[in-house]
Coordinates of C-alpha atoms in Angstrom, one line a residue:
X11 CA -53.7 -39.4 -210.9
X12 CA -50.5 -38.3 -213.1
X13 CA -52.5 -39.4 -216.0
X14 CA -55.5 -37.0 -215.0
X15 CA -53.1 -34.2 -214.3
X16 CA -51.5 -34.5 -217.8
X17 CA -54.6 -34.8 -219.6
X18 CA -56.0 -31.8 -218.1
X19 CA -52.6 -30.1 -218.7
X20 CA -52.6 -30.9 -222.4
X21 CA -56.1 -30.1 -222.6
X22 CA -55.4 -26.5 -222.6
X23 CA -52.4 -26.5 -224.8
X24 CA -54.4 -28.1 -227.5
X25 CA -57.2 -25.6 -227.3
X26 CA -55.6 -22.9 -229.4
X27 CA -57.0 -24.6 -232.5
X28 CA -60.4 -24.9 -230.9
X29 CA -60.9 -21.1 -230.6
X30 CA -61.3 -21.4 -234.6
X31 CA -63.2 -24.7 -234.5
X32 CA -65.9 -23.5 -232.0
X33 CA -66.0 -20.1 -233.7
X34 CA -65.1 -18.1 -230.5
X35 CA -62.9 -15.3 -231.9
X36 CA -65.4 -12.6 -230.9
X37 CA -65.4 -13.9 -227.4
X38 CA -61.7 -13.9 -227.6
X39 CA -61.7 -10.4 -228.4
X40 CA -63.8 -9.5 -225.3
X41 CA -62.0 -11.4 -222.9
X42 CA -58.8 -11.0 -224.1
X43 CA -58.8 -7.3 -224.2
X44 CA -60.0 -7.3 -220.3
X45 CA -57.1 -9.7 -219.8
X46 CA -54.7 -7.7 -221.3
X47 CA -55.7 -4.4 -219.5
X48 CA -55.9 -6.2 -216.2
X49 CA -52.5 -8.3 -216.6
X50 CA -50.7 -5.3 -217.8
X51 CA -51.7 -3.2 -214.9
X52 CA -51.3 -5.9 -212.0
X53 CA -47.9 -7.2 -213.1
X54 CA -46.6 -3.6 -213.6
X55 CA -47.2 -2.6 -209.9
X56 CA -46.3 -6.2 -208.6
X57 CA -42.6 -6.0 -210.4
X58 CA -41.7 -3.1 -208.3
X59 CA -42.4 -5.1 -205.1
X60 CA -40.0 -8.0 -205.8
X61 CA -36.7 -6.5 -204.6
X62 CA -38.4 -5.1 -201.5
X63 CA -39.5 -8.6 -200.5
X64 CA -36.3 -10.1 -201.0
X65 CA -34.7 -7.5 -198.7
X66 CA -37.6 -8.2 -196.0
X67 CA -36.7 -12.0 -196.0
X68 CA -32.8 -11.5 -195.6
X69 CA -33.5 -8.9 -192.7
X70 CA -35.1 -12.0 -190.7
X71 CA -31.7 -14.0 -191.2
X72 CA -30.0 -13.9 -187.8
X73 CA -26.5 -15.5 -188.8
X74 CA -23.6 -14.4 -191.1
X75 CA -22.4 -17.7 -192.2
X76 CA -24.0 -18.5 -195.7
X77 CA -25.5 -15.2 -195.9
X78 CA -24.6 -14.7 -199.5
X79 CA -26.7 -18.0 -200.5
X80 CA -29.6 -16.9 -198.2
X81 CA -29.6 -13.5 -200.3
X82 CA -29.7 -15.3 -203.5
X83 CA -32.3 -17.5 -202.2
X84 CA -34.7 -14.6 -200.6
X85 CA -34.4 -12.9 -203.9
X86 CA -35.5 -16.0 -205.7
X87 CA -38.3 -16.4 -203.1
X88 CA -39.3 -12.8 -203.1
X89 CA -39.5 -12.6 -206.8
X90 CA -41.5 -15.9 -206.8
X91 CA -44.0 -14.4 -204.2
X92 CA -44.5 -11.4 -206.2
X93 CA -45.2 -13.3 -209.4
X94 CA -47.5 -15.5 -207.1
X95 CA -49.6 -12.7 -205.9
X96 CA -49.9 -11.1 -209.4
X97 CA -51.2 -14.3 -210.8
X98 CA -53.5 -14.8 -207.8
X99 CA -54.9 -10.9 -208.2
X100 CA -55.1 -11.5 -212.3
X101 CA -56.6 -15.1 -212.1
X102 CA -59.5 -13.9 -209.5
X103 CA -60.3 -10.4 -211.2
X104 CA -60.3 -11.9 -214.9
X105 CA -62.5 -15.1 -213.8
X106 CA -64.9 -12.9 -211.8
X107 CA -65.5 -10.2 -214.3
X108 CA -65.5 -12.3 -217.5
X109 CA -67.8 -15.0 -215.7
X110 CA -70.8 -14.2 -218.1
X111 CA -69.0 -14.4 -221.2
X112 CA -67.1 -17.4 -220.1
X113 CA -70.3 -19.3 -219.3
X114 CA -71.4 -18.6 -222.9
X115 CA -68.0 -20.1 -224.2
X116 CA -68.7 -23.1 -222.0
X117 CA -72.2 -23.5 -223.3
X118 CA -71.2 -23.1 -227.0
X119 CA -68.2 -25.7 -226.6
X120 CA -70.8 -28.2 -224.7
X121 CA -73.3 -27.9 -227.4
X122 CA -70.8 -28.6 -230.1
X123 CA -69.8 -31.7 -228.2
X124 CA -73.1 -33.2 -227.1
X125 CA -75.9 -31.1 -228.6
X126 CA -77.2 -29.9 -225.1
X127 CA -78.6 -26.4 -225.3
X128 CA -79.3 -24.1 -222.4
X129 CA -82.3 -21.6 -222.0
X130 CA -80.2 -18.8 -223.8
X131 CA -79.4 -15.4 -223.0
X132 CA -81.2 -13.2 -220.4
X133 CA -80.3 -10.3 -218.5
X134 CA -81.2 -12.2 -215.1
X135 CA -79.0 -15.2 -216.0
X136 CA -76.1 -12.9 -216.7
X137 CA -76.4 -11.1 -213.4
X138 CA -76.9 -14.4 -211.6
X139 CA -73.6 -15.7 -213.4
X140 CA -71.9 -12.7 -212.4
X141 CA -72.9 -13.1 -208.8
X142 CA -71.9 -16.8 -208.7
X143 CA -68.5 -15.8 -210.5
X144 CA -67.8 -13.1 -207.6
X145 CA -69.0 -15.3 -205.1
X146 CA -66.6 -18.5 -206.2
X147 CA -63.9 -16.0 -206.5
X148 CA -64.2 -14.5 -203.1
X149 CA -64.6 -18.3 -201.6
X150 CA -61.4 -19.6 -203.4
X151 CA -59.2 -16.4 -203.0
X152 CA -59.9 -16.7 -199.0
X153 CA -58.7 -20.2 -199.0
X154 CA -55.9 -20.0 -201.5
X155 CA -54.5 -16.7 -199.6
X156 CA -54.3 -18.7 -196.4
X157 CA -52.2 -21.2 -197.9
X158 CA -49.9 -18.6 -199.5
X159 CA -49.6 -16.7 -196.1
X160 CA -48.6 -19.9 -194.3
X161 CA -45.9 -20.5 -197.3
X162 CA -44.8 -16.9 -196.8
X163 CA -44.1 -17.4 -193.0
X164 CA -42.5 -20.5 -193.5
X165 CA -40.2 -18.9 -196.0
X166 CA -39.3 -16.4 -193.8
X167 CA -38.3 -18.8 -191.0
X168 CA -36.7 -21.4 -193.3
X169 CA -35.4 -19.5 -196.5
X170 CA -33.7 -22.6 -197.7
X171 CA -36.8 -24.5 -198.2
X172 CA -37.7 -21.7 -200.9
X173 CA -37.5 -23.7 -204.2
X174 CA -39.9 -26.6 -202.6
X175 CA -42.4 -23.7 -201.3
X176 CA -42.3 -22.1 -204.7
X177 CA -43.3 -25.5 -206.3
X178 CA -46.1 -26.1 -203.7
X179 CA -47.3 -22.4 -204.1
X180 CA -47.6 -23.4 -207.7
X181 CA -49.8 -26.4 -207.4
X182 CA -52.0 -24.5 -205.0
X183 CA -52.5 -21.8 -207.5
X184 CA -53.2 -24.4 -210.1
X185 CA -55.9 -26.2 -208.2
X186 CA -57.8 -22.8 -207.6
X187 CA -57.2 -21.9 -211.4
X188 CA -58.8 -25.1 -212.4
X189 CA -61.4 -24.8 -210.3
X190 CA -62.5 -21.5 -211.6
X191 CA -62.2 -22.6 -215.2
X192 CA -64.4 -25.8 -214.4
X193 CA -67.1 -23.8 -212.8
X194 CA -68.3 -22.1 -216.1
X195 CA -69.4 -25.8 -216.7
X196 CA -70.7 -26.7 -213.3
X197 CA -72.9 -23.7 -212.7
X198 CA -75.3 -25.0 -215.2
X199 CA -75.7 -27.9 -212.7
X200 CA -74.5 -27.5 -209.4
X201 CA -74.7 -25.3 -206.5
X202 CA -71.5 -24.3 -204.9
X203 CA -71.5 -26.7 -202.5
X204 CA -71.7 -29.5 -204.9
X205 CA -69.4 -27.8 -207.1
X206 CA -66.8 -28.1 -204.5
X207 CA -67.3 -31.6 -203.9
X208 CA -66.9 -32.2 -207.7
X209 CA -63.7 -30.5 -208.0
X210 CA -62.3 -32.4 -205.0
X211 CA -63.2 -35.6 -206.7
X212 CA -61.4 -34.5 -210.0
X213 CA -58.7 -32.6 -208.3
X214 CA -55.5 -33.9 -210.5
X215 CA -57.4 -33.4 -213.6
X216 CA -58.4 -29.8 -212.3
X217 CA -54.9 -29.3 -211.1
X218 CA -53.6 -30.1 -214.7
X219 CA -55.8 -27.3 -216.4
X220 CA -54.9 -25.2 -213.9
X221 CA -51.1 -25.6 -214.1
X222 CA -51.3 -24.9 -217.7
X223 CA -53.4 -21.7 -217.3
X224 CA -50.9 -20.3 -214.9
X225 CA -47.9 -21.1 -217.1
X226 CA -49.7 -19.5 -219.9
X227 CA -50.6 -16.2 -218.1
X228 CA -46.8 -15.7 -217.0
X229 CA -46.1 -14.9 -220.6
X230 CA -46.9 -11.4 -220.6
X231 CA -49.5 -10.0 -223.2
X232 CA -50.1 -13.1 -225.2
X233 CA -50.8 -15.2 -222.1
X234 CA -53.3 -12.4 -220.7
X235 CA -55.2 -12.4 -223.9
X236 CA -55.4 -16.4 -224.6
X237 CA -55.1 -17.7 -221.0
X238 CA -58.8 -17.5 -219.6
X239 CA -60.5 -18.7 -222.8
X240 CA -58.2 -21.7 -223.4
X241 CA -58.7 -22.9 -219.9
X242 CA -62.4 -22.3 -220.3
X243 CA -62.6 -24.6 -223.4
X244 CA -60.2 -27.3 -222.2
X245 CA -62.1 -27.2 -218.9
X246 CA -65.5 -27.8 -220.5
X247 CA -64.1 -30.7 -222.9
X248 CA -62.6 -32.3 -219.8
X249 CA -65.9 -32.2 -218.0
X250 CA -67.9 -33.6 -220.9
X251 CA -65.3 -36.3 -221.6
X252 CA -65.0 -37.2 -217.7
X253 CA -68.9 -37.4 -217.4
X254 CA -69.3 -34.7 -214.8
X255 CA -72.8 -34.2 -215.0

């Protein structure tokens, strides 16, 4: 369990060198440029909301005792929620938009590792991959947002649980981020239903990949450029090593 998480996590961190090894700089320019634009826009607007959310949480606290500490905790939780929402939006938008490109990245990595080749590029394939990427993004966004809403309301009622809730939210983020990265490999093999089952079977490794991805994209500019392609490389290598076929 923990070992799979650690393996997935460090797969992403070690993938910086793999960009040159697999000759993926052209793909990095494409996905990195999109990531920079999307990440900058989302986090700029999300930053302005942090104080408002903290004030909203404090307004629900009915007591006078411990108010100073509740304010600090509420501001921490509010800031965490803003970062969380920003990461959610970035993650799903960039993964859906770049799905045809990331599919080729995953394919090139797999070919280098196993010699397995696909049918090659076609417009119909690109459209199919884009549609699947959007479908997966909508499916996972719907599930993830329900968890986040539940966490938000628990935070309103029990603000002293904010640190624990922030960790829980991070793990939920990691799971769905890892899913999106691994799906570029799974889409060549499985339908969406089988992909869901496969991710659940490998949830700890998937979560490790997603955790590293989420932490990387929290680093402005560099994270937005490198995060998506690093996670895609790591997820493909992990899938090959774990025999996900």
